PDB file of C-alpha atoms in Angstrom:
ATOM      1  CA  MET A  19     102.195  77.759 110.477  1.00  0.00           C
ATOM      2  CA  LYS A  20     101.220  80.026 107.624  1.00  0.00           C
ATOM      3  CA  THR A  21      98.740  82.906 108.084  1.00  0.00           C
ATOM      4  CA  THR A  22      96.622  84.971 105.660  1.00  0.00           C
ATOM      5  CA  GLU A  23      98.315  87.986 104.333  1.00  0.00           C
ATOM      6  CA  PHE A  24      95.196  90.230 104.861  1.00  0.00           C
ATOM      7  CA  TYR A  25      92.341  90.174 107.360  1.00  0.00           C
ATOM      8  CA  VAL A  26      88.990  91.752 106.629  1.00  0.00           C
ATOM      9  CA  VAL A  27      87.768  93.887 109.538  1.00  0.00           C
ATOM     10  CA  ARG A  28      84.532  92.718 111.141  1.00  0.00           C
ATOM     11  CA  GLU A  29      82.158  94.691 113.357  1.00  0.00           C
ATOM     12  CA  GLY A  30      83.708  95.253 116.815  1.00  0.00           C
ATOM     13  CA  ASP A  31      87.331  94.584 115.731  1.00  0.00           C
ATOM     14  CA  THR A  32      90.177  96.872 117.034  1.00  0.00           C
ATOM     15  CA  LEU A  33      93.875  96.889 115.505  1.00  0.00           C
ATOM     16  CA  SER A  34      95.077  95.628 118.942  1.00  0.00           C
ATOM     17  CA  ALA A  35      92.765  92.603 118.780  1.00  0.00           C
ATOM     18  CA  ILE A  36      93.736  91.872 115.205  1.00  0.00           C
ATOM     19  CA  ALA A  37      97.327  92.009 116.205  1.00  0.00           C
ATOM     20  CA  ASP A  38      96.791  89.592 119.007  1.00  0.00           C
ATOM     21  CA  ARG A  39      94.863  87.254 116.758  1.00  0.00           C
ATOM     22  CA  PHE A  40      97.697  86.958 114.126  1.00  0.00           C
ATOM     23  CA  HIS A  41     100.446  87.042 116.902  1.00  0.00           C
ATOM     24  CA  VAL A  42     102.014  90.253 115.722  1.00  0.00           C
ATOM     25  CA  THR A  43     102.544  93.587 117.384  1.00  0.00           C
ATOM     26  CA  LEU A  44     100.328  96.648 117.039  1.00  0.00           C
ATOM     27  CA  ALA A  45     103.420  98.518 115.786  1.00  0.00           C
ATOM     28  CA  GLN A  46     103.916  95.931 113.034  1.00  0.00           C
ATOM     29  CA  ILE A  47     100.247  96.230 112.025  1.00  0.00           C
ATOM     30  CA  ARG A  48     100.698 100.036 111.720  1.00  0.00           C
ATOM     31  CA  GLU A  49     103.976  99.753 109.780  1.00  0.00           C
ATOM     32  CA  TRP A  50     102.399  97.298 107.279  1.00  0.00           C
ATOM     33  CA  ASN A  51      99.298  99.454 106.833  1.00  0.00           C
ATOM     34  CA  PRO A  52     100.471 103.104 106.446  1.00  0.00           C
ATOM     35  CA  GLN A  53      97.036 104.013 104.942  1.00  0.00           C
ATOM     36  CA  ILE A  54      95.519 103.644 108.443  1.00  0.00           C
ATOM     37  CA  THR A  55      96.279 107.013 109.717  1.00  0.00           C
ATOM     38  CA  ASN A  56      94.187 106.740 112.869  1.00  0.00           C
ATOM     39  CA  PRO A  57      94.657 103.300 114.625  1.00  0.00           C
ATOM     40  CA  ASN A  58      91.406 103.869 116.509  1.00  0.00           C
ATOM     41  CA  LEU A  59      89.379 104.162 113.340  1.00  0.00           C
ATOM     42  CA  ILE A  60      88.919 101.025 111.266  1.00  0.00           C
ATOM     43  CA  HIS A  61      85.732  99.964 109.436  1.00  0.00           C
ATOM     44  CA  PRO A  62      84.035  96.618 108.717  1.00  0.00           C
ATOM     45  CA  GLY A  63      85.074  95.428 105.310  1.00  0.00           C
ATOM     46  CA  GLN A  64      88.333  97.185 105.408  1.00  0.00           C
ATOM     47  CA  ARG A  65      91.426  94.981 104.614  1.00  0.00           C
ATOM     48  CA  VAL A  66      94.378  94.969 107.080  1.00  0.00           C
ATOM     49  CA  ARG A  67      97.715  93.431 106.220  1.00  0.00           C
ATOM     50  CA  VAL A  68      98.655  90.971 108.986  1.00  0.00           C
ATOM     51  CA  ALA A  69     101.868  89.619 107.693  1.00  0.00           C
ATOM     52  CA  GLN A  70     104.980  91.334 106.626  1.00  0.00           C
ATOM     53  CA  PRO A  71     104.996  92.145 102.876  1.00  0.00           C
ATOM     54  CA  THR A  72     107.358  90.263 100.793  1.00  0.00           C
ATOM     55  CA  GLU A  73     109.491  91.725  97.937  1.00  0.00           C
ATOM     56  CA  GLU A  74     108.942  88.574  95.765  1.00  0.00           C
ATOM     57  CA  PRO A  75     105.514  86.986  95.539  1.00  0.00           C
ATOM     58  CA  ASP A  76     105.657  83.553  97.143  1.00  0.00           C
ATOM     59  CA  GLY A  77     103.461  81.975  94.315  1.00  0.00           C
ATOM     60  CA  GLU A  78     100.948  80.700  96.784  1.00  0.00           C
ATOM     61  CA  TYR A  79      97.583  81.260  95.156  1.00  0.00           C
ATOM     62  CA  GLU A  80      94.293  79.619  95.583  1.00  0.00           C
ATOM     63  CA  PRO A  81      93.976  76.785  93.251  1.00  0.00           C
ATOM     64  CA  PHE A  82      90.913  76.850  90.816  1.00  0.00           C
ATOM     65  CA  PRO A  83      88.029  75.343  92.645  1.00  0.00           C
ATOM     66  CA  GLY A  84      86.131  74.240  89.589  1.00  0.00           C
ATOM     67  CA  LYS A  85      83.152  75.886  87.837  1.00  0.00           C
ATOM     68  CA  ASP A  86      80.633  74.097  90.167  1.00  0.00           C
ATOM     69  CA  PHE A  87      82.005  75.912  93.120  1.00  0.00           C
ATOM     70  CA  PHE A  88      80.546  79.209  91.876  1.00  0.00           C
ATOM     71  CA  GLN A  89      76.861  79.217  92.702  1.00  0.00           C
ATOM     72  CA  SER A  90      74.596  80.931  95.332  1.00  0.00           C
ATOM     73  CA  SER A  91      74.750  77.984  97.725  1.00  0.00           C
ATOM     74  CA  VAL A  92      78.379  78.342  98.282  1.00  0.00           C
ATOM     75  CA  SER A  93      79.804  80.500 101.055  1.00  0.00           C
ATOM     76  CA  SER A  94      83.676  80.547 101.410  1.00  0.00           C
ATOM     77  CA  PRO A  95      86.512  82.999 102.272  1.00  0.00           C
ATOM     78  CA  ILE A  96      87.833  82.070  98.798  1.00  0.00           C
ATOM     79  CA  ILE A  97      84.889  83.982  97.223  1.00  0.00           C
ATOM     80  CA  GLU A  98      85.670  87.044  99.379  1.00  0.00           C
ATOM     81  CA  ALA A  99      89.392  86.849  98.594  1.00  0.00           C
ATOM     82  CA  MET A 100      88.520  86.692  94.870  1.00  0.00           C
ATOM     83  CA  GLY A 101      86.261  89.715  95.273  1.00  0.00           C
ATOM     84  CA  TYR A 102      89.089  91.804  96.742  1.00  0.00           C
ATOM     85  CA  ARG A 103      91.315  90.824  93.898  1.00  0.00           C
ATOM     86  CA  LEU A 104      88.753  91.823  91.378  1.00  0.00           C
ATOM     87  CA  ILE A 105      88.511  95.165  93.217  1.00  0.00           C
ATOM     88  CA  ASP A 106      92.262  95.478  93.037  1.00  0.00           C
ATOM     89  CA  GLU A 107      92.042  94.945  89.242  1.00  0.00           C
ATOM     90  CA  ASP A 108      89.299  97.742  88.846  1.00  0.00           C
ATOM     91  CA  CYS A 109      86.686  95.045  88.041  1.00  0.00           C
ATOM     92  CA  SER A 110      84.282  95.798  90.799  1.00  0.00           C
ATOM     93  CA  ALA A 111      80.399  95.669  90.470  1.00  0.00           C
ATOM     94  CA  TYR A 112      80.069  95.675  94.279  1.00  0.00           C
ATOM     95  CA  SER A 113      77.816  98.164  95.969  1.00  0.00           C
ATOM     96  CA  GLY A 114      79.435  97.506  99.409  1.00  0.00           C
ATOM     97  CA  GLY A 115      82.082  94.941  99.273  1.00  0.00           C
ATOM     98  CA  PRO A 116      82.555  91.223  98.636  1.00  0.00           C
ATOM     99  CA  ASP A 117      81.757  88.675 101.269  1.00  0.00           C
ATOM    100  CA  TYR A 118      81.888  84.814 101.630  1.00  0.00           C
ATOM    101  CA  GLN A 119      78.631  84.155  99.660  1.00  0.00           C
ATOM    102  CA  TRP A 120      78.715  83.877  95.911  1.00  0.00           C
ATOM    103  CA  SER A 121      76.454  86.597  94.470  1.00  0.00           C
ATOM    104  CA  GLU A 122      75.268  88.429  91.321  1.00  0.00           C
ATOM    105  CA  ALA A 123      77.799  91.186  92.135  1.00  0.00           C
ATOM    106  CA  ASP A 124      80.555  88.587  92.132  1.00  0.00           C
ATOM    107  CA  GLN A 125      79.506  87.221  88.755  1.00  0.00           C
ATOM    108  CA  LYS A 126      79.177  90.820  87.322  1.00  0.00           C
ATOM    109  CA  SER A 127      82.598  91.726  88.733  1.00  0.00           C
ATOM    110  CA  TYR A 128      84.167  88.560  87.338  1.00  0.00           C
ATOM    111  CA  ALA A 129      82.585  89.178  83.921  1.00  0.00           C
ATOM    112  CA  LYS A 130      84.413  92.591  83.966  1.00  0.00           C
ATOM    113  CA  TRP A 131      87.640  90.690  84.630  1.00  0.00           C
ATOM    114  CA  GLN A 132      87.102  88.195  81.800  1.00  0.00           C
ATOM    115  CA  ARG A 133      86.298  91.093  79.384  1.00  0.00           C
ATOM    116  CA  LYS A 134      89.469  92.958  80.650  1.00  0.00           C
ATOM    117  CA  LEU A 135      91.434  89.772  79.694  1.00  0.00           C
ATOM    118  CA  GLY A 136      89.845  89.916  76.350  1.00  0.00           C
ATOM    119  CA  PHE A 137      87.221  87.203  76.658  1.00  0.00           C
ATOM    120  CA  SER A 138      83.776  87.787  75.069  1.00  0.00           C
ATOM    121  CA  GLY A 139      80.484  86.080  74.637  1.00  0.00           C
ATOM    122  CA  ALA A 140      79.988  82.880  76.593  1.00  0.00           C
ATOM    123  CA  ASP A 141      83.658  83.257  77.810  1.00  0.00           C
ATOM    124  CA  ALA A 142      82.890  86.362  79.634  1.00  0.00           C
ATOM    125  CA  ASP A 143      79.737  85.102  81.539  1.00  0.00           C
ATOM    126  CA  GLY A 144      81.140  85.912  84.952  1.00  0.00           C
ATOM    127  CA  ILE A 145      81.682  82.306  85.913  1.00  0.00           C
ATOM    128  CA  PRO A 146      85.305  81.720  86.540  1.00  0.00           C
ATOM    129  CA  GLY A 147      87.287  79.267  84.444  1.00  0.00           C
ATOM    130  CA  ARG A 148      90.765  77.900  85.034  1.00  0.00           C
ATOM    131  CA  GLN A 149      92.622  80.321  82.713  1.00  0.00           C
ATOM    132  CA  SER A 150      91.039  83.459  83.962  1.00  0.00           C
ATOM    133  CA  TRP A 151      91.194  82.333  87.554  1.00  0.00           C
ATOM    134  CA  ASP A 152      94.850  81.494  87.290  1.00  0.00           C
ATOM    135  CA  ARG A 153      95.638  84.996  86.007  1.00  0.00           C
ATOM    136  CA  LEU A 154      93.696  86.705  88.804  1.00  0.00           C
ATOM    137  CA  HIS A 155      96.183  85.341  91.453  1.00  0.00           C
ATOM    138  CA  VAL A 156      93.686  84.852  94.314  1.00  0.00           C
ATOM    139  CA  PRO A 157      95.819  84.661  97.413  1.00  0.00           C
ATOM    140  CA  ALA A 158      95.759  81.224  99.271  1.00  0.00           C
ATOM    141  CA  ILE A 159      93.340  81.014 102.240  1.00  0.00           C
ATOM    142  CA  TYR A 160      94.755  79.559 105.267  1.00  0.00           C
ATOM    143  CA  GLU A 161      92.328  78.837 108.110  1.00  0.00           C
TER     144      GLU A 161
END
Protein backbone atom coordinates (compact mmCIF):
# COMPACT_ATOMS: atom_id res chain seq x y z
CA MET A 1 0.00 0.00 0.00
CA LYS A 2 1.35 3.41 -0.96
CA THR A 3 1.14 6.46 1.25
CA THR A 4 1.50 10.15 0.68
CA GLU A 5 5.02 11.49 1.00
CA PHE A 6 3.92 14.52 3.02
CA TYR A 7 1.13 15.21 5.46
CA VAL A 8 -0.25 18.69 6.13
CA VAL A 9 -0.67 19.31 9.85
CA ARG A 10 -4.22 20.00 11.01
CA GLU A 11 -5.38 21.65 14.23
CA GLY A 12 -4.85 19.28 17.17
CA ASP A 13 -2.28 17.03 15.45
CA THR A 14 0.82 15.81 17.25
CA LEU A 15 3.90 14.20 15.72
CA SER A 16 3.14 10.99 17.62
CA ALA A 17 -0.39 10.84 16.21
CA ILE A 18 0.91 11.54 12.70
CA ALA A 19 3.49 8.75 13.07
CA ASP A 20 0.76 6.34 14.23
CA ARG A 21 -1.51 7.34 11.34
CA PHE A 22 1.18 6.53 8.76
CA HIS A 23 2.49 3.43 10.57
CA VAL A 24 5.97 4.82 11.16
CA THR A 25 7.84 5.63 14.36
CA LEU A 26 8.21 9.05 15.94
CA ALA A 27 11.99 8.60 15.55
CA GLN A 28 11.51 8.17 11.78
CA ILE A 29 9.33 11.29 11.56
CA ARG A 30 12.01 13.26 13.42
CA GLU A 31 14.79 11.86 11.20
CA TRP A 32 12.90 12.72 7.99
CA ASN A 33 12.02 16.24 9.25
CA PRO A 34 15.22 17.78 10.65
CA GLN A 35 13.63 21.24 10.31
CA ILE A 36 11.35 20.34 13.24
CA THR A 37 13.63 21.19 16.14
CA ASN A 38 10.95 20.94 18.83
CA PRO A 39 8.77 17.82 18.35
CA ASN A 40 6.14 19.33 20.66
CA LEU A 41 5.73 22.41 18.45
CA ILE A 42 4.06 21.90 15.08
CA HIS A 43 1.59 24.22 13.38
CA PRO A 44 -1.53 23.76 11.23
CA GLY A 45 -0.54 24.03 7.58
CA GLN A 46 2.99 22.76 8.18
CA ARG A 47 4.14 19.92 5.91
CA VAL A 48 5.59 16.84 7.58
CA ARG A 49 7.39 14.14 5.61
CA VAL A 50 5.74 10.79 6.46
CA ALA A 51 7.69 8.48 4.16
CA GLN A 52 11.40 7.88 3.80
CA PRO A 53 12.89 10.20 1.19
CA THR A 54 14.21 8.44 -1.88
CA GLU A 55 17.39 9.31 -3.71
CA GLU A 56 15.67 8.92 -7.08
CA PRO A 57 12.27 10.41 -7.82
CA ASP A 58 9.79 7.59 -8.35
CA GLY A 59 8.06 9.40 -11.21
CA GLU A 60 4.67 9.17 -9.54
CA TYR A 61 3.06 12.50 -10.18
CA GLU A 62 -0.57 13.50 -10.22
CA PRO A 63 -1.87 13.29 -13.81
CA PHE A 64 -3.35 16.44 -15.33
CA PRO A 65 -6.98 16.50 -14.18
CA GLY A 66 -8.19 18.67 -17.09
CA LYS A 67 -8.94 22.39 -17.28
CA ASP A 68 -12.53 21.93 -16.05
CA PHE A 69 -11.17 20.69 -12.71
CA PHE A 70 -9.90 24.16 -11.76
CA GLN A 71 -12.98 26.07 -10.61
CA SER A 72 -14.25 27.37 -7.28
CA SER A 73 -16.70 24.49 -6.81
CA VAL A 74 -13.84 21.96 -6.71
CA SER A 75 -12.31 20.86 -3.41
CA SER A 76 -9.54 18.26 -3.59
CA PRO A 77 -6.22 17.35 -1.94
CA ILE A 78 -4.73 17.64 -5.43
CA ILE A 79 -5.28 21.42 -5.27
CA GLU A 80 -3.48 21.62 -1.94
CA ALA A 81 -0.56 19.50 -3.23
CA MET A 82 -0.35 21.75 -6.30
CA GLY A 83 -0.24 24.79 -4.01
CA TYR A 84 2.68 23.42 -2.03
CA ARG A 85 4.57 22.69 -5.25
CA LEU A 86 3.95 26.29 -6.34
CA ILE A 87 5.35 27.48 -3.01
CA ASP A 88 8.39 25.20 -3.54
CA GLU A 89 8.88 26.89 -6.93
CA ASP A 90 8.73 30.40 -5.39
CA CYS A 91 5.44 31.10 -7.15
CA SER A 92 3.22 31.80 -4.17
CA ALA A 93 0.45 34.39 -4.01
CA TYR A 94 -0.98 32.77 -0.85
CA SER A 95 -1.55 34.89 2.26
CA GLY A 96 -1.77 31.81 4.49
CA GLY A 97 -1.26 28.59 2.65
CA PRO A 98 -3.00 26.43 0.09
CA ASP A 99 -5.96 24.25 0.95
CA TYR A 100 -8.31 21.84 -0.83
CA GLN A 101 -10.54 24.57 -2.34
CA TRP A 102 -9.59 26.12 -5.71
CA SER A 103 -9.26 29.86 -5.09
CA GLU A 104 -8.11 33.15 -6.56
CA ALA A 105 -4.80 32.70 -4.70
CA ASP A 106 -4.31 29.34 -6.46
CA GLN A 107 -4.97 30.97 -9.82
CA LYS A 108 -2.60 33.88 -9.10
CA SER A 109 0.10 31.48 -7.89
CA TYR A 110 -0.30 29.28 -10.95
CA ALA A 111 -0.08 32.33 -13.23
CA LYS A 112 3.29 33.09 -11.60
CA TRP A 113 4.37 29.52 -12.43
CA GLN A 114 3.23 29.88 -16.03
CA ARG A 115 5.17 33.14 -16.40
CA LYS A 116 8.23 31.49 -14.79
CA LEU A 117 8.02 28.87 -17.55
CA GLY A 118 7.95 31.63 -20.18
CA PHE A 119 4.23 31.64 -20.97
CA SER A 120 2.49 34.98 -21.51
CA GLY A 121 -0.90 36.44 -22.36
CA ALA A 122 -3.76 33.94 -22.36
CA ASP A 123 -1.24 31.12 -21.79
CA ALA A 124 -0.43 32.64 -18.37
CA ASP A 125 -4.00 33.03 -17.11
CA GLY A 126 -3.47 30.91 -13.99
CA ILE A 127 -5.59 27.99 -15.22
CA PRO A 128 -3.36 24.92 -15.45
CA GLY A 129 -2.76 23.37 -18.82
CA ARG A 130 -1.22 19.97 -19.49
CA GLN A 131 2.24 21.28 -20.41
CA SER A 132 2.71 23.50 -17.36
CA TRP A 133 1.09 20.90 -15.06
CA ASP A 134 3.43 18.15 -16.22
CA ARG A 135 6.42 20.38 -15.50
CA LEU A 136 5.19 21.24 -11.98
CA HIS A 137 5.46 17.59 -10.82
CA VAL A 138 2.59 17.58 -8.33
CA PRO A 139 3.10 14.45 -6.21
CA ALA A 140 0.49 11.73 -6.60
CA ILE A 141 -2.21 11.77 -3.94
CA TYR A 142 -3.03 8.44 -2.33
CA GLU A 143 -6.00 8.30 -0.01
